Short mmCIF file of C-alpha atoms (C1' of nucleotides) in Angstrom, two decimals:
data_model
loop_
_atom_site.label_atom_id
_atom_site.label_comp_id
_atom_site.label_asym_id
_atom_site.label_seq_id
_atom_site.Cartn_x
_atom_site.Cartn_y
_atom_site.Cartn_z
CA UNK A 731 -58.24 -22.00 94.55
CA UNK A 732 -61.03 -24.47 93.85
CA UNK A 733 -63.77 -24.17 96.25
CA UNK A 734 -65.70 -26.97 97.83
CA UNK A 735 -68.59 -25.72 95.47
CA UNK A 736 -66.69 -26.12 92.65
CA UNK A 737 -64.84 -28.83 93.35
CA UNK A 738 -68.41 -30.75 94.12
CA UNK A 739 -69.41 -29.54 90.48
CA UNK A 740 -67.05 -30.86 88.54
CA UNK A 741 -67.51 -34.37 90.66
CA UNK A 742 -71.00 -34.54 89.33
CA UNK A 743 -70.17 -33.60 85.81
CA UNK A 744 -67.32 -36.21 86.34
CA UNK A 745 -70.28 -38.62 87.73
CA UNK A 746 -72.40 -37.95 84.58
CA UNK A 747 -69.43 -38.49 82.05
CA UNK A 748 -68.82 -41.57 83.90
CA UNK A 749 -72.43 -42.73 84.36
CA UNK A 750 -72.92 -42.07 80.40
CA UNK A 751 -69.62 -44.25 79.49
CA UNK A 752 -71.30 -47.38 80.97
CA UNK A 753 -75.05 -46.45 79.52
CA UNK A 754 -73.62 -45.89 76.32
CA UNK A 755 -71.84 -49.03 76.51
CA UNK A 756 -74.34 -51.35 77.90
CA UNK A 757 -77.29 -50.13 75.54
CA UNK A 758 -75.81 -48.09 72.56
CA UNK A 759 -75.91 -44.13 72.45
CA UNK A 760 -79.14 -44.51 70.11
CA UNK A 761 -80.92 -47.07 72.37
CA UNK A 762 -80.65 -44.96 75.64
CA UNK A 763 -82.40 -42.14 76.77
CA UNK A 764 -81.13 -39.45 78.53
CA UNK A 765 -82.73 -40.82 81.81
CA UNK A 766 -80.76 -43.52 81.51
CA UNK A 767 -77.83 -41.74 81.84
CA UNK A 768 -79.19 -39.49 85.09
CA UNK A 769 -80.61 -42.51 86.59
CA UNK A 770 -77.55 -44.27 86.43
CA UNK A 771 -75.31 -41.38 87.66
CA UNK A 772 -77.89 -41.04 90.27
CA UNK A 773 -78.76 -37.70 89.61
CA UNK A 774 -81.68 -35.35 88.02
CA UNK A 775 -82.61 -35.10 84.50
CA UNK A 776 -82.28 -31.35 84.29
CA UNK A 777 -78.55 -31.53 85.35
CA UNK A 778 -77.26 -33.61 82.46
CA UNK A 779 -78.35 -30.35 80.37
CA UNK A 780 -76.68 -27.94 83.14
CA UNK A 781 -73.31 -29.59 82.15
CA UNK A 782 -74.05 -30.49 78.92
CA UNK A 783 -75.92 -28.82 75.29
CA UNK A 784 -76.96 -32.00 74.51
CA UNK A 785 -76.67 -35.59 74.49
CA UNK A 786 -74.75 -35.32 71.49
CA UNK A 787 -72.14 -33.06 73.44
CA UNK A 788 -71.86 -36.02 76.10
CA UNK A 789 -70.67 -38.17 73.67
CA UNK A 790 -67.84 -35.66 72.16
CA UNK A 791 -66.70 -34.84 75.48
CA UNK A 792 -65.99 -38.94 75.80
CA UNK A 793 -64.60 -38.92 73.06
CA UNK A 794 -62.40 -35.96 72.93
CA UNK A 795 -61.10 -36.49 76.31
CA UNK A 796 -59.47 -39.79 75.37
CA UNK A 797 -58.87 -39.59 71.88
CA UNK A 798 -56.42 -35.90 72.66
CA UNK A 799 -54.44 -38.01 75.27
CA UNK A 800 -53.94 -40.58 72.61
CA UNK A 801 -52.87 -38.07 70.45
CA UNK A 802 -49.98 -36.40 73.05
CA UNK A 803 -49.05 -39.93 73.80
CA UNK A 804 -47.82 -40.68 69.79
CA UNK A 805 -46.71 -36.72 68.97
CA UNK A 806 -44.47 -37.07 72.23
CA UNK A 807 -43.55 -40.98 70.84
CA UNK A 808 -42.66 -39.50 67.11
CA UNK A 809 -39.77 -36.73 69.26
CA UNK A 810 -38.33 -39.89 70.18
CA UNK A 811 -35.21 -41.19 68.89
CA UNK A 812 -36.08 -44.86 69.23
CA UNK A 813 -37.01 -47.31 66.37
CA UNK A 814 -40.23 -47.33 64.51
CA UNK A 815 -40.89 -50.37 65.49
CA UNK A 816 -40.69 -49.58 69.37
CA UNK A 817 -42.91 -46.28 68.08
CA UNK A 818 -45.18 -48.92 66.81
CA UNK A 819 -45.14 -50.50 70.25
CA UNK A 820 -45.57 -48.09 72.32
CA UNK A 821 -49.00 -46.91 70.70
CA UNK A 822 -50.29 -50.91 70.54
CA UNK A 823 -49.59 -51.23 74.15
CA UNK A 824 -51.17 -47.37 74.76
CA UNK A 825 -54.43 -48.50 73.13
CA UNK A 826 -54.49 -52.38 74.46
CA UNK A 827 -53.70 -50.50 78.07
CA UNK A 828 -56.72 -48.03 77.46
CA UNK A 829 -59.22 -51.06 77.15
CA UNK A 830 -57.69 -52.99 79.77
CA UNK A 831 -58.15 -49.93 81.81
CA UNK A 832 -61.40 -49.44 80.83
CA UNK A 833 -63.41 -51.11 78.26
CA UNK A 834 -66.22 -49.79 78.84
CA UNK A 835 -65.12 -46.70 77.37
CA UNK A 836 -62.99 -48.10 74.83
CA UNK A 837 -65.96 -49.73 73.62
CA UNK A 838 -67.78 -46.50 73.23
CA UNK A 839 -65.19 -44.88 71.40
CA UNK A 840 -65.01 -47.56 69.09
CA UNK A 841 -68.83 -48.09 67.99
CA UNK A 842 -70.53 -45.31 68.72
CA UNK A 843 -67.71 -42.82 67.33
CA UNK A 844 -67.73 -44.03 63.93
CA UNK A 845 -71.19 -44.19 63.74
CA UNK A 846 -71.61 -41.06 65.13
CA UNK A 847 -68.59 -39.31 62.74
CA UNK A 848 -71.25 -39.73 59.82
CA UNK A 849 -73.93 -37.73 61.54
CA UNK A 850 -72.29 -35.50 64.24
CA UNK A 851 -70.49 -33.64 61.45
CA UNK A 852 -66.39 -33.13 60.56
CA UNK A 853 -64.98 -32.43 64.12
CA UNK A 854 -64.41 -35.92 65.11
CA UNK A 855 -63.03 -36.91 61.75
CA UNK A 856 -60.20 -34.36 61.84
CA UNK A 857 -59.07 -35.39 65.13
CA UNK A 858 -59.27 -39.10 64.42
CA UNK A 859 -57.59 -38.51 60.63
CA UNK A 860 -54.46 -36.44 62.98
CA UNK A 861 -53.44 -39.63 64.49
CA UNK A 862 -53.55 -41.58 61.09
CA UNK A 863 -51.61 -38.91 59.81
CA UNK A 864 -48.72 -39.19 62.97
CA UNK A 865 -48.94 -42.84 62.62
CA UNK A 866 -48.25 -42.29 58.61
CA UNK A 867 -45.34 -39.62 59.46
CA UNK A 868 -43.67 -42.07 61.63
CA UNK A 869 -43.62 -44.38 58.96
CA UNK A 870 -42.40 -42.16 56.14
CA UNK A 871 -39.75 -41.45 58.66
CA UNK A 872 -38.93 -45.01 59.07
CA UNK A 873 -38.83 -45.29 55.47
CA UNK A 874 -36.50 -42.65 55.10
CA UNK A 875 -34.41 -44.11 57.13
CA UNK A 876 -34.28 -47.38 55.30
CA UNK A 877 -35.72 -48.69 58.22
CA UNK A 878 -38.92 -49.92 56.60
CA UNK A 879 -39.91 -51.01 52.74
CA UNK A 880 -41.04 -47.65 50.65
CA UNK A 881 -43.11 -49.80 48.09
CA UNK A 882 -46.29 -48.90 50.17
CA UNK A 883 -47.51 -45.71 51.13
CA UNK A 884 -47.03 -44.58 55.14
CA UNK A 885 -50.94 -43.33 54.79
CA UNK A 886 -51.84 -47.17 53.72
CA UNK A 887 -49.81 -49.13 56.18
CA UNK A 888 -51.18 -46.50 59.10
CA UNK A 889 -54.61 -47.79 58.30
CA UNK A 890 -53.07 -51.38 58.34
CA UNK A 891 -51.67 -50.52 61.74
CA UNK A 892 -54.55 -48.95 63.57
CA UNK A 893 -57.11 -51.18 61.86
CA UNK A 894 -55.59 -54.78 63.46
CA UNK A 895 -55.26 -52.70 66.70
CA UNK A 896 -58.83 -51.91 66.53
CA UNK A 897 -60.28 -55.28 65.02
CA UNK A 898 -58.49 -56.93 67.86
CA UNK A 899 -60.27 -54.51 70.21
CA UNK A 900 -63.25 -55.19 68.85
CA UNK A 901 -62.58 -59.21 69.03
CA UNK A 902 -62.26 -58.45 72.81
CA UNK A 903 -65.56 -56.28 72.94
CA UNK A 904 -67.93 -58.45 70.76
CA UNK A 905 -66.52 -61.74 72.27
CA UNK A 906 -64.64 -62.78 69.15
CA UNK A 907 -61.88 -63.19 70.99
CA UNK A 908 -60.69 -64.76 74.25
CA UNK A 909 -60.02 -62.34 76.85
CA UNK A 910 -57.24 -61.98 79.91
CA UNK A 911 -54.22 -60.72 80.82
CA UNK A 912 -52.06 -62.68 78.93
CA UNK A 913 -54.16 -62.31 75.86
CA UNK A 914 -53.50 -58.53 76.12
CA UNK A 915 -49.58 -58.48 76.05
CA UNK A 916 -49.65 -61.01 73.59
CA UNK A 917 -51.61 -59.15 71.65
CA UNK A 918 -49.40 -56.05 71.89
CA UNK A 919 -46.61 -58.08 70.07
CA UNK A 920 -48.57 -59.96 67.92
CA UNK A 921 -49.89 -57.07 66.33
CA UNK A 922 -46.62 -55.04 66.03
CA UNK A 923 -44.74 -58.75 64.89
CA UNK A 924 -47.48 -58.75 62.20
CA UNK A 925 -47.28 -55.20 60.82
CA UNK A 926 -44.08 -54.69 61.23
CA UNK A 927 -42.78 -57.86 59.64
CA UNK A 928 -44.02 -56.57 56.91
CA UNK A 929 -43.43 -53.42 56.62
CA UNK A 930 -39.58 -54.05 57.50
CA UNK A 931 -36.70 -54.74 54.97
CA UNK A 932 -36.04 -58.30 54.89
CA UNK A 933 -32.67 -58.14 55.28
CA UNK A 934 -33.39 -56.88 59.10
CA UNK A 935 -35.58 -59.77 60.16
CA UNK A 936 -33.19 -62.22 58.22
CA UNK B 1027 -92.66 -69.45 35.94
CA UNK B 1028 -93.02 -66.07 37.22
CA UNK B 1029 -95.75 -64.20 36.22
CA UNK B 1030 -95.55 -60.66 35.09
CA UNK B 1031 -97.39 -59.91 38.57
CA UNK B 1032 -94.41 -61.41 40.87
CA UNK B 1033 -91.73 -60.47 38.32
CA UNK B 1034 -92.91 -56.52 39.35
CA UNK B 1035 -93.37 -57.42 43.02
CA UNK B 1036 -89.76 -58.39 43.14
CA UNK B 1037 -88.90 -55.61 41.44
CA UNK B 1038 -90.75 -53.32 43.71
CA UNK B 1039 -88.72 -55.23 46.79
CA UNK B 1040 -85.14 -54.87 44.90
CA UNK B 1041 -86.20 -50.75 44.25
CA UNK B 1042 -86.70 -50.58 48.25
CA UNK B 1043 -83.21 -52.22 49.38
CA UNK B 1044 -81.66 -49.97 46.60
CA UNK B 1045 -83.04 -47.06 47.78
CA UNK B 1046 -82.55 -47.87 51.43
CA UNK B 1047 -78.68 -48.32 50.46
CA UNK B 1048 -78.76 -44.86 49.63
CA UNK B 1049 -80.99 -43.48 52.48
CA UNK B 1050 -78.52 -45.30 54.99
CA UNK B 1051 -75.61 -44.58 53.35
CA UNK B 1052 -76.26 -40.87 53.38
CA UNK B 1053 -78.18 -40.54 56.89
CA UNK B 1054 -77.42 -43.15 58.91
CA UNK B 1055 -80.01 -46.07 59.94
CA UNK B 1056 -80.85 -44.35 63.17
CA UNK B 1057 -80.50 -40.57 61.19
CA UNK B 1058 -83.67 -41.55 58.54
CA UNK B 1059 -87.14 -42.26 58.37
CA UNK B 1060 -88.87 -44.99 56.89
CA UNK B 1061 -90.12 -42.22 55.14
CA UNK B 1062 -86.94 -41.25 53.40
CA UNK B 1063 -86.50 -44.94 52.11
CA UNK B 1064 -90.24 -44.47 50.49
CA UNK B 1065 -89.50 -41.47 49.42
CA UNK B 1066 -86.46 -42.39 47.76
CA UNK B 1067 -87.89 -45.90 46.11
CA UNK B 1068 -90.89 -43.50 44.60
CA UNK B 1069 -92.94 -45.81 46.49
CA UNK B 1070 -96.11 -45.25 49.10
CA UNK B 1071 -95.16 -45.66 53.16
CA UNK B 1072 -96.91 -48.39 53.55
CA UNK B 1073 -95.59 -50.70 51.03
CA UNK B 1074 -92.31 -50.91 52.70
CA UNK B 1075 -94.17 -52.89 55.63
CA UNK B 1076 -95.54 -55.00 52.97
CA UNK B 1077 -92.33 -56.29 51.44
CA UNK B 1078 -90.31 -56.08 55.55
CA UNK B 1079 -91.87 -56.46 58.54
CA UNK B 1080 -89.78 -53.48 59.66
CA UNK B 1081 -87.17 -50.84 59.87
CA UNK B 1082 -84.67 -53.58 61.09
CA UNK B 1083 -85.37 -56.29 58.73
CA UNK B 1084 -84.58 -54.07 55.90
CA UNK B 1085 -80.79 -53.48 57.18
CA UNK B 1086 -81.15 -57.60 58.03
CA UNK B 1087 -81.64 -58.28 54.42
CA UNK B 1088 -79.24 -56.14 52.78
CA UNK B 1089 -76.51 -57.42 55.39
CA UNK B 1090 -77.19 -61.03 55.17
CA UNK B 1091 -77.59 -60.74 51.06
CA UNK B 1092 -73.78 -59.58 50.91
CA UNK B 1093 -72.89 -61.27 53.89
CA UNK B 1094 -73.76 -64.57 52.91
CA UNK B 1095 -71.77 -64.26 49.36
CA UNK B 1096 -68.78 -63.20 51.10
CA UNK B 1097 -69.27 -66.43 53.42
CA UNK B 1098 -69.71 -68.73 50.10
CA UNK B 1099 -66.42 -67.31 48.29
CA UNK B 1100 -64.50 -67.91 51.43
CA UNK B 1101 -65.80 -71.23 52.00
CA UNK B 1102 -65.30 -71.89 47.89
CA UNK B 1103 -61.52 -70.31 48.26
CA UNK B 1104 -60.79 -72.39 51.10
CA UNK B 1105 -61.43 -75.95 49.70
CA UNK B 1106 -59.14 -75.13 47.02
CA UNK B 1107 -55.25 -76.15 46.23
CA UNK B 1108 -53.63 -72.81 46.21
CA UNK B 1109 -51.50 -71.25 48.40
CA UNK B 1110 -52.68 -69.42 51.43
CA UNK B 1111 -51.13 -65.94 50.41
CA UNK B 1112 -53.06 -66.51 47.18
CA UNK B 1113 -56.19 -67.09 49.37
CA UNK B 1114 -56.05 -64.28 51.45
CA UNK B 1115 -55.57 -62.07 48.11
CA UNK B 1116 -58.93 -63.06 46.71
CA UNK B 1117 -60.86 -62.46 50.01
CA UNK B 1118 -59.17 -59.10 50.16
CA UNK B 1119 -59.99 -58.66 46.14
CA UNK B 1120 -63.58 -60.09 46.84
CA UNK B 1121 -64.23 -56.99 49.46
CA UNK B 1122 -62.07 -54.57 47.54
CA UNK B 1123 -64.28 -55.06 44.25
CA UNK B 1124 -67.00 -55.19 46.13
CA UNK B 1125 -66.61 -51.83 47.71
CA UNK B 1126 -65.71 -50.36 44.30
CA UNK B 1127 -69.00 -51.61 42.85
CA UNK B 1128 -70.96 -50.06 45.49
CA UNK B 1129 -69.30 -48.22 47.56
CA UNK B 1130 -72.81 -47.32 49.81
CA UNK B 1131 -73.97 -50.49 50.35
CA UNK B 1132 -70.28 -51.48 52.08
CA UNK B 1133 -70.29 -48.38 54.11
CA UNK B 1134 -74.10 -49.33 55.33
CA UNK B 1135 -72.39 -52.94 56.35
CA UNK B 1136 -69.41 -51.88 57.83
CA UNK B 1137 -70.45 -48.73 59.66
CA UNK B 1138 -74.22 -50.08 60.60
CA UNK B 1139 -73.74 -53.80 61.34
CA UNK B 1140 -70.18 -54.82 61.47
CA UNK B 1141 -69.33 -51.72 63.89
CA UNK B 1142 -72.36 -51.78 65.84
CA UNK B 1143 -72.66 -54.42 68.51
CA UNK B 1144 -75.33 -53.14 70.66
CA UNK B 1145 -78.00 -52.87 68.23
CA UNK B 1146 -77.59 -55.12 64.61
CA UNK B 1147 -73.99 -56.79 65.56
CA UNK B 1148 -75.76 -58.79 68.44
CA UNK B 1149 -78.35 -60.35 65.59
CA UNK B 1150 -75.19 -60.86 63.53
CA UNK B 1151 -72.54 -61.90 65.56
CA UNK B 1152 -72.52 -65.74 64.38
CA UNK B 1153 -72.40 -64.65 60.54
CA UNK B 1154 -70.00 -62.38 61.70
CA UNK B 1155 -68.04 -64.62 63.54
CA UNK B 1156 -67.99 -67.13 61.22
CA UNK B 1157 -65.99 -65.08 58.65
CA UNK B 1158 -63.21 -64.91 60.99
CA UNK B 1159 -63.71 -68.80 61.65
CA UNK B 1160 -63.27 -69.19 58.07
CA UNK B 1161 -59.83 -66.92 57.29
CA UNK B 1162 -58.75 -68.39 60.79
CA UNK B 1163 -59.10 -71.53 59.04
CA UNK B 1164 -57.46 -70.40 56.36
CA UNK B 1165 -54.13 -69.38 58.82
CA UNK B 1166 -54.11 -72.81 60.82
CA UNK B 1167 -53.76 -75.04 58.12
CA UNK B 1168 -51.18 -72.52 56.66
CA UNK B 1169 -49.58 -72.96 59.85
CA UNK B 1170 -49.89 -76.59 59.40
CA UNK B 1171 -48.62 -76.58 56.51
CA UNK B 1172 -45.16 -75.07 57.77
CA UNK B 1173 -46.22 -71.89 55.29
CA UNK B 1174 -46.91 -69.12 57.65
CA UNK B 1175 -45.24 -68.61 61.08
CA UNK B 1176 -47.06 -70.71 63.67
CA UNK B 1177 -46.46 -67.76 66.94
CA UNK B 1178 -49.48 -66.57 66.38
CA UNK B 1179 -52.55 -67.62 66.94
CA UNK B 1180 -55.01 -67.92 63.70
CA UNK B 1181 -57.88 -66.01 65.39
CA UNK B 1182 -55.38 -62.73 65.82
CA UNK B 1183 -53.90 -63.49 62.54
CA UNK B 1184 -57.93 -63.30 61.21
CA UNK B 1185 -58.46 -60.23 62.91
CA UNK B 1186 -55.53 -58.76 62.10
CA UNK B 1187 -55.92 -59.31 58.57
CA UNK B 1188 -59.50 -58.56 58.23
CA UNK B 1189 -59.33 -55.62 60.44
CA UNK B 1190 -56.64 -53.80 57.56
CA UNK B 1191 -59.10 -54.27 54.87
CA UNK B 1192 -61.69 -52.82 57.10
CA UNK B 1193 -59.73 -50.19 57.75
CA UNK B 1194 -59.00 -49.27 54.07
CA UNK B 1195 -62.49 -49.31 53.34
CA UNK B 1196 -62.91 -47.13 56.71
CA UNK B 1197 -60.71 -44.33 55.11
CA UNK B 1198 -62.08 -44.41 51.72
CA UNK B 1199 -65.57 -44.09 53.41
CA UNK B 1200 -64.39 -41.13 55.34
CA UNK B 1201 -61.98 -39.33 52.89
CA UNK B 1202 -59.09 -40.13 55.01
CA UNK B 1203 -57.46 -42.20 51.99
CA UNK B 1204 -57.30 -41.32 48.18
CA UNK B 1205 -60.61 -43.32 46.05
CA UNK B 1206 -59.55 -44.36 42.59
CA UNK B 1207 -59.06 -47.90 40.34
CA UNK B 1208 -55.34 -47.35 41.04
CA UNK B 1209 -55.95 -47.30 44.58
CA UNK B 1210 -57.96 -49.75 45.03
CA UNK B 1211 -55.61 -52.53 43.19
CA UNK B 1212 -53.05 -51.18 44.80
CA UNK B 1213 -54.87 -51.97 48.62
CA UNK B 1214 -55.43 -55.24 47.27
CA UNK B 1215 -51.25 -56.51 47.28
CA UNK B 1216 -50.45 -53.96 49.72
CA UNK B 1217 -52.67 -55.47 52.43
CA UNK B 1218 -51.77 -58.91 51.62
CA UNK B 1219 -48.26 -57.81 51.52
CA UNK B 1220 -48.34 -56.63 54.63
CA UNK B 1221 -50.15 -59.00 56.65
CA UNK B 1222 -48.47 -62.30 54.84
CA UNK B 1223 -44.98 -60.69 55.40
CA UNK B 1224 -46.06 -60.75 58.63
CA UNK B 1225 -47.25 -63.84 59.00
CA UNK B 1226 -44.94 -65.94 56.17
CA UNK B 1227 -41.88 -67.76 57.51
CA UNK B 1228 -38.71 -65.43 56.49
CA UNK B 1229 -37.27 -67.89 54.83
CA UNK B 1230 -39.88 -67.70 52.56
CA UNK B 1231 -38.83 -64.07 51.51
CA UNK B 1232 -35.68 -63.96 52.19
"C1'" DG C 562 -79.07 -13.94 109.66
"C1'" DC C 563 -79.71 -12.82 105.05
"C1'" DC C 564 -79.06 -12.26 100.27
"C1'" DG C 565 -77.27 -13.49 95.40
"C1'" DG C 566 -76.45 -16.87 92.30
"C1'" DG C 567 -75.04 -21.25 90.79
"C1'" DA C 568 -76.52 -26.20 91.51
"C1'" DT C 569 -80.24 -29.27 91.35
"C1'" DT C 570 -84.78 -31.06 90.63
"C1'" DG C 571 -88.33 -33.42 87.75
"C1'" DA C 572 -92.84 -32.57 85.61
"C1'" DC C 573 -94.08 -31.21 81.32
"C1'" DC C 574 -94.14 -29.91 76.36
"C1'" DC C 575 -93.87 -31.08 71.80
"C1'" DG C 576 -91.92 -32.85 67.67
"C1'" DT C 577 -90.84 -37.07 65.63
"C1'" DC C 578 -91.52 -41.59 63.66
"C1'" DA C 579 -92.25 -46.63 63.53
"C1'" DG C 580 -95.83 -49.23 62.55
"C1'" DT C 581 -101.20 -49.96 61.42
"C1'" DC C 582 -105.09 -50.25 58.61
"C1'" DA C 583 -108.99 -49.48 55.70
"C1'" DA C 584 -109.55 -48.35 51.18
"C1'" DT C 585 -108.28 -48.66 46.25
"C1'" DC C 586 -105.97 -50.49 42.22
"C1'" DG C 587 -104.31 -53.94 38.85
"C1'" DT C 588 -103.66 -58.48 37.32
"C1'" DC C 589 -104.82 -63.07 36.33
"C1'" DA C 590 -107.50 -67.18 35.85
"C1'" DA C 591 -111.75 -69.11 34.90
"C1'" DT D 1057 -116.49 -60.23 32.09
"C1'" DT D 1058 -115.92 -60.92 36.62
"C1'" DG D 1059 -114.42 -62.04 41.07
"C1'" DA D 1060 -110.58 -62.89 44.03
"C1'" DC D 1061 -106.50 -61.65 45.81
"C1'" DG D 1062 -102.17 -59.62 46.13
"C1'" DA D 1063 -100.04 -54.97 45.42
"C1'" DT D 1064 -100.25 -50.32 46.65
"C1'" DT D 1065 -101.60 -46.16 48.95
"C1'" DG D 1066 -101.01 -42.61 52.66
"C1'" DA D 1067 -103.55 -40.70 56.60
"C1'" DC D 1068 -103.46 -41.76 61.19
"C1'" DT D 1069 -102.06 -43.17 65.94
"C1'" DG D 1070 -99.63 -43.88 69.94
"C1'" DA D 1071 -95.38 -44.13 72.16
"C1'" DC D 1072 -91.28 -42.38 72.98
"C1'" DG D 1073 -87.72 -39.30 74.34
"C1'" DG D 1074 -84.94 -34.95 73.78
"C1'" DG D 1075 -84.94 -30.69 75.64
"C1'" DT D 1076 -87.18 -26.74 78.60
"C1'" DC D 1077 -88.18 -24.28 82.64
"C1'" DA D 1078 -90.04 -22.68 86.90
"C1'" DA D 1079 -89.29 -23.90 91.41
"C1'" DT D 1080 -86.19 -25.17 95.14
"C1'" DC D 1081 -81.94 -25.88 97.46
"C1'" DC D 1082 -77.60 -24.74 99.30
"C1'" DC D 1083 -73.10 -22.49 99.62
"C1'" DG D 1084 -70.28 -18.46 100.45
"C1'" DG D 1085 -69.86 -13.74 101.30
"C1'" DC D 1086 -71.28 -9.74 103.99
#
DNA sequence: GCCGGGATTGACCCGTCAGTCAATCGTCAA
DNA sequence: TTGACGATTGACTGACGGGTCAATCCCGGC
C-alpha cells in the first residue's frame, strides 16, 4: 500500500520527468541547464539529483519509458493474425497518436535520442535496433506468406517504414509540414499506402 | 592568380573542416573541444578562430558546402526530360555515393544539423526546406503529368521519400544495417522501388 | 510529543571550454 | 634587404553549468 509519502514522491519525480520533456524540447538537452529543468518543474536543484544520477539519466528515463511501450504495442501487433499491412497500420497510427498526444515528447525522442545514441553509449541503440528488427520480422513474415515482394530485404524496407514515419514527424516538429487533425489520419494512410504499395505483389493492388 | 601564400592558407582552412569531420563524427559537436579539431588538423588553437569566427560556423560551412551541391543536382535533375522515377533515382544515388565517399562527413550532417532543430536546424531550416520544395516539385508535376498517383500530397510524398534514404544512411551510421558496395547499390533501386511503387499509378506496373 | 529517515532546499565548488590576444613567423613586393 | 602584413601560435580568461553536500523540513510510527 502506497503511502501518501510515497505517493507524493513519485508525483514530483513525475513533475521533473514532465518539466524536463518540455525544457528539453523548447531549448535542446545541450542548451539547458539543469536549473532549467527544476525551475520549470517548480522545484529545487538538489532534487533533480535525488531522483536522478544525472542529467543524462533524465533523458534515458524519457526515452525508455516511451520507446518500451512502443515496443509491447508491435510484439503484441506481430501475435496477431491480421495482415501486414493492418500490422503496418497499426504502428503508423501508434506513433502519429504518440505525437498528437504529446509532441513535446515526441520531439525529444526524436532529436535528442539520436544525437544522444552517439555519445550516451550502446543501450539506446539496442532498444531502438529491437523494433527495426520486429518491424523487419513482420515483413519476412509477410513475405513468406506471399503477401509482400521478397526482392528486398525485411531489414531494408523496416528502415523505409520507420524512416517516412519519422521524417513526417519531423515535418510536423520543424514546421515542414502543415499541421491538424486531419493532416494526422491522413498521414497514417498515406504513409502505409506508400510503403506498402510497394512492398506488395502487384497482382494484390491490381 | 593565387600566390603560393593563399594557395597554403586555403589549404590550412580545407585541413581544419577535414579534421573537424572527423572530430564530429567521432565525438559529437557538443561532445569535443575546439581543441580536439586543432589537435586533429596539427594546427595551433588559435588559428581555427582565424579561418571561423567560431565553433558554430565551422559545422555552418561544412553543412552548407554539401548542402548546397545537393540543392544544385536537384535543381539540375529537375529541369531535365526524364522520367520522375529516373529523377528520384539520381537524388537517392547522389546521397548514396555521397555517403560512401565519406561516410563521416554525412553522419556530421544528418545527425548534427538535419536532426537537430533546436540548435543548427533553426539556422538551416530554409536550405533544409528547400530540398523537400525541390523533390516535392519533382512529385507534383509527376502528378501532373498523370505518372504518379495524385492522393497524395507532394510534400508527404517528399518526406516520405527522403525520410527512407535518411533512414538507410541512419542504420549504416549506427550498425543497424550491413555497409558494403553491394549494399549500397542495392539501397539505391530498393528505395526508389519502394517509394515509386508507392507512388506510380498501378497501371504502370501492372 | 518525539525520534528516525527520507524528501527537499539552494549555495557552493570546481572542472571545462569557447573565445581573446599579444607575440612571433614567413612570405612577398618593392 | 627590408618593411608590411597576413598566417600562426598557445597561454590565458571568464563564464558557465553539472554535480555535491550540509542543513532543514516533514511524515509516520511509537
Amino acid at each position: 500500500m502506497a503511502t501518501a509519502r510515497e505517493t507524493h514522491a513519485a508525483d514530483k519525480r513525475r513533475l521533473i520527468l514532465d518539466a524536463a520533456v518540455r525544457v528539453f524540447a523548447h531549448r535542446g538537452f545541450n542548451g539547458c541547464r539543469v536549473s532549467d529543468i527544476a525551475d520549470e518543474a517548480g522545484v529545487a536543484y538538489g532534487l533533480v539529483y535525488h531522483y536522478f544520477r544525472s542529467k543524462d539519466e533524465v533523458l534515458d528515463t524519457l526515452f525508455l519509458e516511451r520507446w518500451n511501450v512502443m515496443l509491447d504495442v508491435i510484439r503484441e501487433l506481430d501475435g496477431r493474425d491480421v495482415p501486414p499491412r493492418e500490422k503496418l497500420y497499426a504502428i503508423t497510427s501508434f506513433i502519429v497518436d504518440s505525437y498528437r498526444h504529446d509532441p513535446e515528447l515526441m520531439k525529444v525522442i526524436i532529436v535528442e535520442v539520436t544525437r544522444a545514441a552517439n555519445s550516451f553509449g550502446q543501450t539506446h541503440l539496442d532498444k531502438i535496433r529491437e523494433a527495426y528488427a520486429l518491424i523487419a520480422a513482420i515483413v519476412a513474415r509477410a513475405q513468406t506468406e506471399g503477401r509482400f515482394k521478397d526482392t528486398v530485404s525485411p531489414a531494408f524496407a523496416a528502415m523505409a517504414f520507420y524512416g517516412a514515419i519519422e521524417q513526417v514527424l519531423t515535418g510536423w516538429i520543424f514546421d515542414a509540414l502543415p499541421v491538424g487533425e486531419d493532416e494526422y489520419e491522413q498521414a497514417k494512410t498515406f504513409v502505409v499506402e506508400t510503403i506498402c504499395g510497394g512492398l506488395e505483389l502487384v497482382s494484390a493492388t491490381a
